[in-house]
CSV table of C-alpha atoms in Angstrom, one decimal:
chain,number,residue,atom,x,y,z
A,1,UNK,CA,57.4,-45.1,174.7
A,2,UNK,CA,53.6,-43.3,174.2
A,3,UNK,CA,52.9,-42.3,178.0
A,4,UNK,CA,48.6,-43.8,176.8
A,5,UNK,CA,50.6,-47.5,176.4
A,6,UNK,CA,49.1,-49.7,178.7
A,7,UNK,CA,52.2,-51.4,181.5
A,8,UNK,CA,53.1,-54.0,179.9
A,9,UNK,CA,56.3,-56.3,181.1
A,10,UNK,CA,57.8,-57.8,176.9
A,11,UNK,CA,59.0,-60.9,176.7
A,12,UNK,CA,61.1,-59.7,174.0
A,13,UNK,CA,62.6,-63.4,174.2
A,14,UNK,CA,59.0,-64.8,173.5
A,15,UNK,CA,60.2,-63.8,169.7
A,16,UNK,CA,63.3,-65.8,168.9
A,17,UNK,CA,62.7,-68.2,166.3
A,18,UNK,CA,64.0,-71.7,166.2
A,19,UNK,CA,65.2,-72.6,162.5
A,20,UNK,CA,66.2,-75.0,160.3
A,21,UNK,CA,68.3,-73.2,158.5
A,22,UNK,CA,69.9,-69.8,158.3
A,23,UNK,CA,68.1,-66.8,158.4
A,24,UNK,CA,67.5,-65.1,155.3
A,25,UNK,CA,69.1,-62.2,155.5
A,26,UNK,CA,72.3,-64.6,155.7
A,27,UNK,CA,71.4,-66.3,153.3
A,28,UNK,CA,71.4,-62.7,150.8
A,29,UNK,CA,74.7,-62.1,152.5
A,30,UNK,CA,76.0,-64.9,151.0
A,31,UNK,CA,73.8,-64.9,147.4
A,32,UNK,CA,75.6,-61.6,147.0
A,33,UNK,CA,79.4,-62.5,148.0
A,34,UNK,CA,80.0,-60.8,151.0
A,35,UNK,CA,82.2,-63.3,152.6
A,36,UNK,CA,85.9,-65.5,151.4
A,37,UNK,CA,86.9,-68.4,153.2
A,38,UNK,CA,88.6,-65.4,156.4
A,39,UNK,CA,85.7,-63.3,156.6
A,40,UNK,CA,84.3,-63.8,160.3
A,41,UNK,CA,81.4,-63.9,161.8
A,42,UNK,CA,79.4,-62.4,164.5
A,43,UNK,CA,75.0,-62.5,165.0
A,44,UNK,CA,74.2,-59.2,168.0
A,45,UNK,CA,71.4,-60.6,169.1
A,46,UNK,CA,71.2,-64.3,167.7
A,47,UNK,CA,68.2,-65.8,169.8
A,48,UNK,CA,68.6,-69.4,169.6
A,49,UNK,CA,72.4,-69.1,167.9
A,50,UNK,CA,71.2,-71.1,165.3
A,51,UNK,CA,72.5,-68.4,162.2
A,52,UNK,CA,76.2,-68.4,164.1
A,53,UNK,CA,76.4,-72.2,164.5
A,54,UNK,CA,75.3,-72.5,160.9
A,55,UNK,CA,78.2,-70.6,159.4
A,56,UNK,CA,80.3,-71.9,161.7
A,57,UNK,CA,79.3,-75.5,159.7
A,58,UNK,CA,80.3,-73.3,156.3
A,59,UNK,CA,83.5,-72.6,158.1
A,60,UNK,CA,83.1,-69.4,158.5
A,61,UNK,CA,84.8,-68.1,161.9
A,62,UNK,CA,81.3,-67.4,164.2
A,63,UNK,CA,80.0,-66.4,167.7
A,64,UNK,CA,77.5,-64.2,168.6
A,65,UNK,CA,75.6,-62.4,171.4
A,66,UNK,CA,71.7,-62.3,172.8
A,67,UNK,CA,70.6,-60.6,176.6
A,68,UNK,CA,68.5,-63.8,177.7
A,69,UNK,CA,69.6,-67.2,175.8
A,70,UNK,CA,74.1,-65.5,175.9
A,71,UNK,CA,74.1,-63.2,178.2
A,72,UNK,CA,78.0,-64.2,179.3
A,73,UNK,CA,79.2,-64.3,175.2
A,74,UNK,CA,81.7,-62.2,174.7
A,75,UNK,CA,81.2,-58.9,172.1
A,76,UNK,CA,83.1,-59.5,169.1
A,77,UNK,CA,84.3,-57.6,166.7
A,78,UNK,CA,84.1,-59.1,162.8
A,79,UNK,CA,83.5,-58.4,160.0
A,80,UNK,CA,80.7,-59.2,159.4
A,81,UNK,CA,77.5,-58.2,161.6
A,82,UNK,CA,74.0,-59.3,162.3
A,83,UNK,CA,71.6,-57.9,163.5
A,84,UNK,CA,68.8,-59.8,162.2
A,85,UNK,CA,65.4,-58.3,163.4
A,86,UNK,CA,66.2,-57.1,166.7
A,87,UNK,CA,65.3,-53.6,166.1
A,88,UNK,CA,61.6,-54.5,165.9
A,89,UNK,CA,61.1,-56.4,169.0
A,90,UNK,CA,62.5,-53.5,171.5
A,91,UNK,CA,60.0,-51.6,172.8
A,92,UNK,CA,62.3,-49.0,173.7
A,93,UNK,CA,62.9,-46.4,170.9
A,94,UNK,CA,66.8,-45.7,173.3
A,95,UNK,CA,67.4,-48.9,173.4
A,96,UNK,CA,66.3,-49.7,170.6
A,97,UNK,CA,68.9,-47.5,169.2
A,98,UNK,CA,71.7,-47.8,171.5
A,99,UNK,CA,71.5,-51.7,169.7
A,100,UNK,CA,71.6,-50.7,166.2
A,101,UNK,CA,75.2,-48.3,167.6
A,102,UNK,CA,76.4,-51.5,169.4
A,103,UNK,CA,75.9,-53.4,166.3
A,104,UNK,CA,77.6,-50.8,164.2
A,105,UNK,CA,80.6,-50.5,166.6
A,106,UNK,CA,81.4,-54.8,166.2
A,107,UNK,CA,81.2,-54.0,162.7
A,108,UNK,CA,84.9,-53.8,160.5
A,109,UNK,CA,82.9,-54.3,156.7
A,110,UNK,CA,79.6,-54.8,156.7
A,111,UNK,CA,76.9,-54.6,159.8
A,112,UNK,CA,73.7,-56.8,157.7
A,113,UNK,CA,70.1,-55.0,159.6
A,114,UNK,CA,66.9,-55.8,158.8
A,115,UNK,CA,63.3,-55.3,160.6
A,116,UNK,CA,59.8,-56.3,159.8
A,117,UNK,CA,58.7,-54.2,157.2
A,118,UNK,CA,55.4,-55.2,156.3
A,119,UNK,CA,52.6,-53.9,158.4
A,120,UNK,CA,49.9,-56.7,159.9
A,121,UNK,CA,46.3,-54.6,160.2
A,122,UNK,CA,45.9,-54.8,164.3
A,123,UNK,CA,43.2,-57.2,164.9
A,124,UNK,CA,42.2,-58.5,168.6
A,125,UNK,CA,44.9,-60.3,169.5
A,126,UNK,CA,47.6,-57.2,169.1
A,127,UNK,CA,47.3,-54.4,171.4
A,128,UNK,CA,49.2,-51.1,170.3
A,129,UNK,CA,52.1,-50.5,172.5
A,130,UNK,CA,54.6,-47.2,172.1
A,131,UNK,CA,55.3,-47.2,168.5
A,132,UNK,CA,53.7,-50.9,167.7
A,133,UNK,CA,51.8,-53.4,168.9
A,134,UNK,CA,51.9,-56.7,171.5
A,135,UNK,CA,51.3,-59.8,170.1
A,136,UNK,CA,49.7,-62.4,171.3
A,137,UNK,CA,53.0,-64.6,172.5
A,138,UNK,CA,53.6,-60.7,175.0
A,139,UNK,CA,56.1,-59.6,172.0
A,140,UNK,CA,56.3,-56.5,170.6
A,141,UNK,CA,56.3,-55.7,167.1
A,142,UNK,CA,57.6,-52.7,165.1
A,143,UNK,CA,56.3,-53.2,161.5
A,144,UNK,CA,58.1,-50.5,159.6
A,145,UNK,CA,57.8,-49.5,156.4
A,146,UNK,CA,60.9,-49.7,153.8
A,147,UNK,CA,61.8,-46.3,153.3
A,148,UNK,CA,61.3,-46.1,157.0
A,149,UNK,CA,63.3,-48.6,157.8
A,150,UNK,CA,66.4,-46.8,156.0
A,151,UNK,CA,65.4,-43.3,157.4
A,152,UNK,CA,66.3,-45.0,160.9
A,153,UNK,CA,69.1,-46.5,160.2
A,154,UNK,CA,70.9,-43.2,158.4
A,155,UNK,CA,69.9,-40.7,160.9
A,156,UNK,CA,71.1,-43.2,164.1
A,157,UNK,CA,74.3,-44.6,162.2
A,158,UNK,CA,75.3,-41.4,159.6
A,159,UNK,CA,75.9,-43.8,156.9
A,160,UNK,CA,73.7,-44.8,153.5
A,161,UNK,CA,72.4,-48.3,153.4
A,162,UNK,CA,72.1,-49.8,150.7
A,163,UNK,CA,68.7,-51.6,150.7
A,164,UNK,CA,69.1,-55.3,149.3
A,165,UNK,CA,65.4,-57.3,149.7
A,166,UNK,CA,62.0,-56.1,152.0
A,167,UNK,CA,63.2,-54.8,155.2
A,168,UNK,CA,67.0,-56.4,154.6
A,169,UNK,CA,69.8,-53.0,154.3
A,170,UNK,CA,73.9,-53.5,154.0
A,171,UNK,CA,75.9,-50.6,155.5
A,172,UNK,CA,79.3,-50.8,154.4
A,173,UNK,CA,81.8,-49.6,156.7
A,174,UNK,CA,84.9,-48.0,153.7
A,175,UNK,CA,82.9,-46.4,151.1
A,176,UNK,CA,84.8,-47.9,148.2
A,177,UNK,CA,83.5,-51.7,149.1
A,178,UNK,CA,80.0,-50.3,148.9
A,179,UNK,CA,79.9,-48.5,145.3
A,180,UNK,CA,81.3,-51.7,144.0
A,181,UNK,CA,78.7,-53.7,145.3
A,182,UNK,CA,76.0,-52.2,144.2
A,183,UNK,CA,78.3,-52.1,140.5
A,184,UNK,CA,77.6,-55.5,141.0
A,185,UNK,CA,74.3,-55.2,141.2
A,186,UNK,CA,73.9,-54.4,137.6
A,187,UNK,CA,77.1,-56.2,135.7
A,188,UNK,CA,75.6,-58.4,132.7
A,189,UNK,CA,77.3,-61.9,132.9
A,190,UNK,CA,80.5,-62.1,131.3
A,191,UNK,CA,81.9,-64.4,128.2
A,192,UNK,CA,84.2,-65.4,126.3
A,193,UNK,CA,83.6,-64.9,122.5
A,194,UNK,CA,84.4,-68.4,120.8
A,195,UNK,CA,87.2,-69.9,119.3
A,196,UNK,CA,86.8,-69.0,115.4
A,197,UNK,CA,90.0,-69.3,112.7
A,198,UNK,CA,92.6,-70.3,115.8
A,199,UNK,CA,95.9,-69.1,113.8
A,200,UNK,CA,99.4,-70.5,114.2
A,201,UNK,CA,100.1,-67.5,116.5
A,202,UNK,CA,97.5,-67.6,118.3
A,203,UNK,CA,97.3,-71.5,119.7
A,204,UNK,CA,101.3,-71.0,120.2
A,205,UNK,CA,100.4,-68.7,123.2
A,206,UNK,CA,96.8,-69.6,123.5
A,207,UNK,CA,97.4,-70.1,127.3
A,208,UNK,CA,99.1,-67.0,127.8
A,209,UNK,CA,96.7,-65.1,126.5
A,210,UNK,CA,94.3,-66.6,128.1
A,211,UNK,CA,93.8,-64.6,131.0
A,212,UNK,CA,94.5,-61.3,129.3
A,213,UNK,CA,90.8,-62.4,127.2
A,214,UNK,CA,89.3,-63.2,130.7
A,215,UNK,CA,89.9,-60.0,131.9
A,216,UNK,CA,88.6,-58.6,128.7
A,217,UNK,CA,85.4,-60.5,128.8
A,218,UNK,CA,84.8,-59.5,132.6
A,219,UNK,CA,86.0,-55.7,131.8
A,220,UNK,CA,85.1,-54.7,128.4
A,221,UNK,CA,88.4,-53.3,127.9
A,222,UNK,CA,92.3,-53.7,128.2
A,223,UNK,CA,93.8,-53.6,131.1
A,224,UNK,CA,96.4,-50.8,132.8
A,225,UNK,CA,99.3,-50.9,134.5
A,226,UNK,CA,99.3,-53.8,137.6
A,227,UNK,CA,95.8,-54.4,136.4
A,228,UNK,CA,96.4,-58.4,135.4
A,229,UNK,CA,98.8,-60.2,137.3
A,230,UNK,CA,100.3,-62.3,134.2
A,231,UNK,CA,101.3,-57.9,132.6
A,232,UNK,CA,105.0,-58.7,132.6
A,233,UNK,CA,104.8,-61.7,130.7
A,234,UNK,CA,102.2,-60.6,128.0
A,235,UNK,CA,104.6,-57.8,127.5
A,236,UNK,CA,108.1,-59.5,127.6
A,237,UNK,CA,106.3,-61.4,124.9
A,238,UNK,CA,104.2,-59.2,122.4
A,239,UNK,CA,105.4,-55.7,123.8
A,240,UNK,CA,102.5,-54.7,125.2
A,241,UNK,CA,99.1,-55.7,125.8
A,242,UNK,CA,97.4,-53.9,122.3
A,243,UNK,CA,99.8,-56.5,120.5
A,244,UNK,CA,98.5,-59.1,122.3
A,245,UNK,CA,95.2,-58.3,121.6
A,246,UNK,CA,95.9,-58.3,117.9
A,247,UNK,CA,96.7,-62.2,118.6
A,248,UNK,CA,93.0,-62.6,119.6
A,249,UNK,CA,91.3,-60.4,116.6
A,250,UNK,CA,93.0,-63.2,114.6
A,251,UNK,CA,91.4,-66.1,116.5
A,252,UNK,CA,87.7,-64.6,117.6
A,253,UNK,CA,85.3,-62.6,115.7
A,254,UNK,CA,86.1,-58.9,116.9
A,255,UNK,CA,82.6,-57.6,116.8
A,256,UNK,CA,81.6,-60.3,120.1
A,257,UNK,CA,84.3,-58.2,121.7
A,258,UNK,CA,83.0,-54.5,121.0
A,259,UNK,CA,79.5,-55.9,121.6
A,260,UNK,CA,80.7,-56.5,125.5
A,261,UNK,CA,82.4,-53.1,125.5
A,262,UNK,CA,79.3,-51.5,124.6
A,263,UNK,CA,77.2,-53.8,126.9
A,264,UNK,CA,80.1,-53.2,130.1
A,265,UNK,CA,79.0,-49.1,129.5
A,266,UNK,CA,75.4,-49.7,129.7
A,267,UNK,CA,75.9,-51.1,133.2
A,268,UNK,CA,77.8,-48.2,134.5
A,269,UNK,CA,74.4,-45.8,132.9
A,270,UNK,CA,72.6,-47.6,134.8
A,271,UNK,CA,74.7,-47.9,138.0
A,272,UNK,CA,74.8,-44.3,137.7
A,273,UNK,CA,71.6,-43.3,137.2
A,274,UNK,CA,70.3,-45.1,140.3
A,275,UNK,CA,73.1,-42.7,142.3
A,276,UNK,CA,70.6,-40.6,141.9
A,277,UNK,CA,68.5,-41.4,144.1
A,278,UNK,CA,71.0,-40.8,146.8
A,279,UNK,CA,74.2,-38.5,146.6
A,280,UNK,CA,76.4,-40.1,144.4
A,281,UNK,CA,79.4,-40.8,144.8
A,282,UNK,CA,83.0,-39.3,144.4
A,283,UNK,CA,85.0,-40.2,141.8
A,284,UNK,CA,87.4,-41.1,143.9
A,285,UNK,CA,84.5,-43.7,146.4
A,286,UNK,CA,85.0,-45.9,143.0
A,287,UNK,CA,86.8,-49.3,142.9
A,288,UNK,CA,89.9,-48.1,140.6
A,289,UNK,CA,88.7,-50.5,138.0
A,290,UNK,CA,85.5,-49.1,138.2
A,291,UNK,CA,87.5,-45.8,137.5
A,292,UNK,CA,89.4,-47.1,135.0
A,293,UNK,CA,86.4,-48.1,133.2
A,294,UNK,CA,85.4,-45.1,133.4
A,295,UNK,CA,87.6,-43.4,132.0
A,296,UNK,CA,88.0,-45.5,128.8
A,297,UNK,CA,84.1,-45.9,128.2
A,298,UNK,CA,83.4,-42.3,128.4
A,299,UNK,CA,86.8,-40.2,128.8
A,300,UNK,CA,85.5,-38.3,132.0
A,301,UNK,CA,83.2,-38.9,135.7
A,302,UNK,CA,81.3,-36.4,133.7
A,303,UNK,CA,80.7,-37.6,130.4
A,304,UNK,CA,79.4,-40.8,132.1
A,305,UNK,CA,77.1,-39.2,134.8
A,306,UNK,CA,76.0,-36.6,132.0
A,307,UNK,CA,75.5,-40.6,130.1
A,308,UNK,CA,73.1,-42.3,133.2
A,309,UNK,CA,71.4,-38.9,133.2
A,310,UNK,CA,70.1,-39.3,129.8
A,311,UNK,CA,69.2,-42.5,129.9
A,312,UNK,CA,67.2,-42.0,133.5
A,313,UNK,CA,64.9,-38.7,132.5
A,314,UNK,CA,64.4,-40.8,129.0
A,315,UNK,CA,62.4,-43.1,131.3
A,316,UNK,CA,60.1,-40.1,132.1
A,317,UNK,CA,58.7,-39.6,128.7
A,318,UNK,CA,55.2,-40.9,127.3
A,319,UNK,CA,55.1,-44.2,126.0
A,320,UNK,CA,59.0,-45.2,126.5
A,321,UNK,CA,58.5,-48.3,128.9
A,322,UNK,CA,55.3,-49.4,127.2
A,323,UNK,CA,57.3,-49.8,124.2
A,324,UNK,CA,60.3,-51.2,125.7
A,325,UNK,CA,58.2,-53.8,126.6
A,326,UNK,CA,56.3,-54.3,123.7
A,327,UNK,CA,59.6,-54.6,121.6
A,328,UNK,CA,60.7,-57.0,123.9
A,329,UNK,CA,62.7,-59.8,122.5
A,330,UNK,CA,62.6,-60.8,125.9
A,331,UNK,CA,60.3,-62.7,128.2
A,332,UNK,CA,56.5,-63.5,128.1
A,333,UNK,CA,54.0,-60.9,126.8
A,334,UNK,CA,50.3,-60.5,127.6
A,335,UNK,CA,47.9,-57.6,126.7
A,336,UNK,CA,48.5,-56.1,130.5
A,337,UNK,CA,52.4,-56.8,131.3
A,338,UNK,CA,55.4,-58.3,129.8
A,339,UNK,CA,56.9,-60.8,132.6
A,340,UNK,CA,60.5,-62.3,132.2
A,341,UNK,CA,62.8,-63.9,134.7
A,342,UNK,CA,64.8,-63.1,136.8
A,343,UNK,CA,68.2,-64.9,135.1
A,344,UNK,CA,67.0,-62.9,131.9
A,345,UNK,CA,67.1,-59.4,133.6
A,346,UNK,CA,70.2,-58.5,132.6
A,347,UNK,CA,70.1,-59.0,128.9
A,348,UNK,CA,67.0,-56.1,128.5
A,349,UNK,CA,66.5,-53.6,126.6
A,350,UNK,CA,69.0,-50.8,129.3
A,351,UNK,CA,65.3,-48.7,129.8
A,352,UNK,CA,64.2,-51.7,131.3
A,353,UNK,CA,67.2,-52.9,133.1
A,354,UNK,CA,67.0,-48.9,134.4
A,355,UNK,CA,63.0,-48.8,135.7
A,356,UNK,CA,63.6,-52.6,137.3
A,357,UNK,CA,66.2,-51.5,139.0
A,358,UNK,CA,64.1,-47.8,140.1
A,359,UNK,CA,63.0,-50.3,142.2
A,360,UNK,CA,64.7,-52.5,143.3
A,361,UNK,CA,67.4,-49.9,144.2
A,362,UNK,CA,64.9,-48.6,147.1
A,363,UNK,CA,63.3,-51.1,148.2
A,364,UNK,CA,65.2,-54.7,147.4
A,365,UNK,CA,64.2,-57.6,144.7
A,366,UNK,CA,61.9,-59.6,146.6
A,367,UNK,CA,64.0,-62.4,148.4
A,368,UNK,CA,63.1,-65.5,145.8
A,369,UNK,CA,62.2,-63.8,143.3
A,370,UNK,CA,61.1,-65.5,139.8
A,371,UNK,CA,59.8,-63.3,137.5
A,372,UNK,CA,59.3,-59.8,137.0
A,373,UNK,CA,56.8,-58.4,135.9
A,374,UNK,CA,56.5,-55.2,134.1
A,375,UNK,CA,53.1,-53.4,134.4
A,376,UNK,CA,52.3,-51.9,131.0
A,377,UNK,CA,49.1,-50.0,132.3
A,378,UNK,CA,50.2,-48.5,135.2
A,379,UNK,CA,53.9,-47.4,136.9
A,380,UNK,CA,54.9,-50.5,139.0
A,381,UNK,CA,56.8,-53.3,139.4
A,382,UNK,CA,55.7,-56.6,140.3
A,383,UNK,CA,58.0,-59.9,141.7
A,384,UNK,CA,56.9,-63.1,142.0
A,385,UNK,CA,58.0,-66.0,143.8
A,386,UNK,CA,57.7,-69.3,142.0
A,387,UNK,CA,59.5,-71.8,144.3
A,388,UNK,CA,59.2,-74.7,142.0
A,389,UNK,CA,59.7,-73.2,138.5
A,390,UNK,CA,62.7,-75.5,137.7
A,391,UNK,CA,60.7,-78.8,138.4
A,392,UNK,CA,57.2,-78.7,138.4
A,393,UNK,CA,55.0,-78.3,134.4
A,394,UNK,CA,52.7,-75.9,135.5
A,395,UNK,CA,54.5,-74.1,139.4
A,396,UNK,CA,51.9,-72.5,141.6
A,397,UNK,CA,52.2,-68.9,141.8
A,398,UNK,CA,53.4,-68.6,145.8
A,399,UNK,CA,53.3,-65.2,147.0
A,400,UNK,CA,54.4,-61.6,144.9
A,401,UNK,CA,55.2,-58.2,146.1
A,402,UNK,CA,54.5,-55.0,143.8
A,403,UNK,CA,55.9,-51.5,144.3
A,404,UNK,CA,54.2,-48.4,143.1
A,405,UNK,CA,56.8,-46.3,141.3
A,406,UNK,CA,55.3,-42.7,142.4
A,407,UNK,CA,55.4,-43.7,145.6
A,408,UNK,CA,57.0,-47.0,146.2
A,409,UNK,CA,54.4,-48.4,148.0
A,410,UNK,CA,54.8,-52.0,148.5
A,411,UNK,CA,51.8,-54.4,148.5
A,412,UNK,CA,52.2,-58.1,149.5
A,413,UNK,CA,50.3,-61.2,148.6
A,414,UNK,CA,51.0,-64.6,149.5
A,415,UNK,CA,49.2,-67.3,147.2
A,416,UNK,CA,50.8,-70.2,149.8
A,417,UNK,CA,47.4,-71.4,151.5
A,418,UNK,CA,45.4,-71.3,148.1
A,419,UNK,CA,43.2,-73.8,146.9
A,420,UNK,CA,43.5,-72.7,143.3
A,421,UNK,CA,46.2,-70.2,142.7
A,422,UNK,CA,48.2,-68.8,139.2
A,423,UNK,CA,50.0,-71.8,137.6
A,424,UNK,CA,52.5,-70.7,134.9
A,425,UNK,CA,52.5,-71.9,130.6
A,426,UNK,CA,55.2,-71.6,128.1
A,427,UNK,CA,57.6,-71.9,130.8
A,428,UNK,CA,60.4,-71.0,128.1
A,429,UNK,CA,59.3,-67.3,127.2
A,430,UNK,CA,60.4,-66.2,130.2
A,431,UNK,CA,64.1,-66.3,130.3
A,432,UNK,CA,66.6,-67.0,127.1
A,433,UNK,CA,67.6,-69.4,124.8
A,434,UNK,CA,71.0,-70.2,127.1
A,435,UNK,CA,68.7,-71.1,130.6
A,436,UNK,CA,70.0,-74.6,132.0
A,437,UNK,CA,66.6,-76.4,131.7
A,438,UNK,CA,65.2,-73.6,127.6
A,439,UNK,CA,64.5,-76.8,126.1
A,440,UNK,CA,63.2,-79.1,128.3
A,441,UNK,CA,60.8,-75.4,128.8
A,442,UNK,CA,60.1,-75.2,124.9
A,443,UNK,CA,59.2,-78.9,124.1
A,444,UNK,CA,57.5,-79.8,127.2
A,445,UNK,CA,55.5,-76.8,125.5
A,446,UNK,CA,55.5,-78.5,122.3
A,447,UNK,CA,53.4,-81.3,123.2
A,448,UNK,CA,51.0,-79.5,125.4
A,449,UNK,CA,50.1,-77.5,122.4
A,450,UNK,CA,49.4,-81.0,119.4
A,451,UNK,CA,47.9,-82.4,122.2
A,452,UNK,CA,45.1,-78.7,122.6
A,453,UNK,CA,45.7,-78.0,126.1
A,454,UNK,CA,47.2,-74.5,125.4
A,455,UNK,CA,44.2,-73.8,123.1
A,456,UNK,CA,42.2,-71.1,125.8
A,457,UNK,CA,44.8,-69.4,127.5
A,458,UNK,CA,42.6,-67.6,129.3
A,459,UNK,CA,40.8,-70.1,130.5
A,460,UNK,CA,43.9,-72.4,132.1
A,461,UNK,CA,45.7,-69.6,134.5
A,462,UNK,CA,44.9,-71.9,137.1
A,463,UNK,CA,45.0,-74.3,139.1
A,464,UNK,CA,41.5,-75.7,138.5
A,465,UNK,CA,41.3,-73.9,135.7
A,466,UNK,CA,44.2,-76.3,134.3
A,467,UNK,CA,42.5,-79.8,135.4
A,468,UNK,CA,38.5,-78.9,134.0
A,469,UNK,CA,41.0,-78.6,130.6
A,470,UNK,CA,42.9,-81.7,131.0
A,471,UNK,CA,39.6,-83.5,131.9
A,472,UNK,CA,37.6,-81.8,128.8
A,473,UNK,CA,40.4,-83.6,126.6
A,474,UNK,CA,40.6,-86.3,128.0
A,475,UNK,CA,44.1,-86.7,129.3
A,476,UNK,CA,45.5,-87.6,132.0
A,477,UNK,CA,48.2,-87.0,133.9
A,478,UNK,CA,51.2,-89.6,135.3
A,479,UNK,CA,54.0,-86.9,136.6
A,480,UNK,CA,53.4,-83.7,137.4
A,481,UNK,CA,57.1,-83.6,137.7
A,482,UNK,CA,59.3,-81.1,134.4
A,483,UNK,CA,61.5,-84.9,134.1
A,484,UNK,CA,58.4,-87.8,133.4
A,485,UNK,CA,58.0,-89.7,130.6
A,486,UNK,CA,58.6,-87.2,127.8
A,487,UNK,CA,58.0,-84.3,128.6
A,488,UNK,CA,55.3,-84.5,132.0
A,489,UNK,CA,54.3,-88.1,130.9
A,490,UNK,CA,50.6,-87.2,129.0
A,491,UNK,CA,48.6,-90.3,128.1
A,492,UNK,CA,44.9,-89.8,126.8
A,493,UNK,CA,42.5,-91.4,128.6
A,494,UNK,CA,40.3,-93.6,127.4
């Protein structure tokens, strides 16, 4: 603590928040599938204990400790330890470091570390104190830069943390588990090609062949010995995986399987390209199935890394990203940007996937992001949050986070309290055709085009402009949800 700081008795316990849902870091961990039915959870610095109670309600073995609210609770080593917004409220730097170390000592699999990273302007209700501020509630807050938080975790624990969202990191005990998690974030969705011309032999053995089809659709290659639990039965019946695969090809389109393999090889290139931003893992530190993938698609780890580096370096060539945005068949095209729903990212050109990964790999995606904006006129990525994207015809922008690629500077904007926020139109253009609500979105747009509502694109971008356009055309909206009479229940006024 700076000796020039005023003498203030910090009331840390007042920083605890009464929540009505799980905290964001724990929600992110659940969404990342860190938990299985046997995973144990411990919340270090649990405050009122909301996360502990809610995780226990979900069926996990859950416990917690807090120096003020639960000082006598035992410290329990657990698979997942949550250190949620703790290190940013400890004013003593040595005590802050000790808290991080103690949480790590309890960690058996993954430590979740989160802290405030958005820097508020100091106002009259905030007093400079040490390396942070004292709030009007007499609590301490240190606002980290995202890169500063990563460096701090690395320096104290000697482990490279994985960013998953703004101000949230996962720290893995096992190197293979860490790399498996990283790689999983760049995997395309798997699907099994449809059956086109089922042969009698295929139909006779369809049930036995199903596990093999699922494996190939997931990995893009044939399994090796002991990778498939049903190996013995298949080899006994067909002699080898290759012969069994030939029976599958009699009933399906080989080109679809080739496309799956190609897509999987691109997933690996994107993942390996992004390891350039940290210490690239040794081949032995990769999961066994990933090592087999690399052998199947590239021959050697060296060749796989070479291909990944070529892809990464191509991003620096003039006009590459701009051209990739302009020719993309996915997303909504505007003059200066390409907008893509997060569900459609994996279907993008691999160069755009890698470009977005350069931002999210280092900073982490904005929690709850709905759309990703690829700026064409400047090197930056924006994440936009529309909480009512699926349920409201023209959802309003709640918040945005922009990352400048050259220096990774983050800008966050809150639109939630604005009376006239930006809204969306033509929602089907942001998603792929297999999005569950694609047809409803498209029908909505069709009705609005017929009514002339979309003729003036530059005059309907905000809620007020949209309402003015409706009034101008004498159209009354009976139901602003997506599922009104017809698309949104439009009826022309008298």
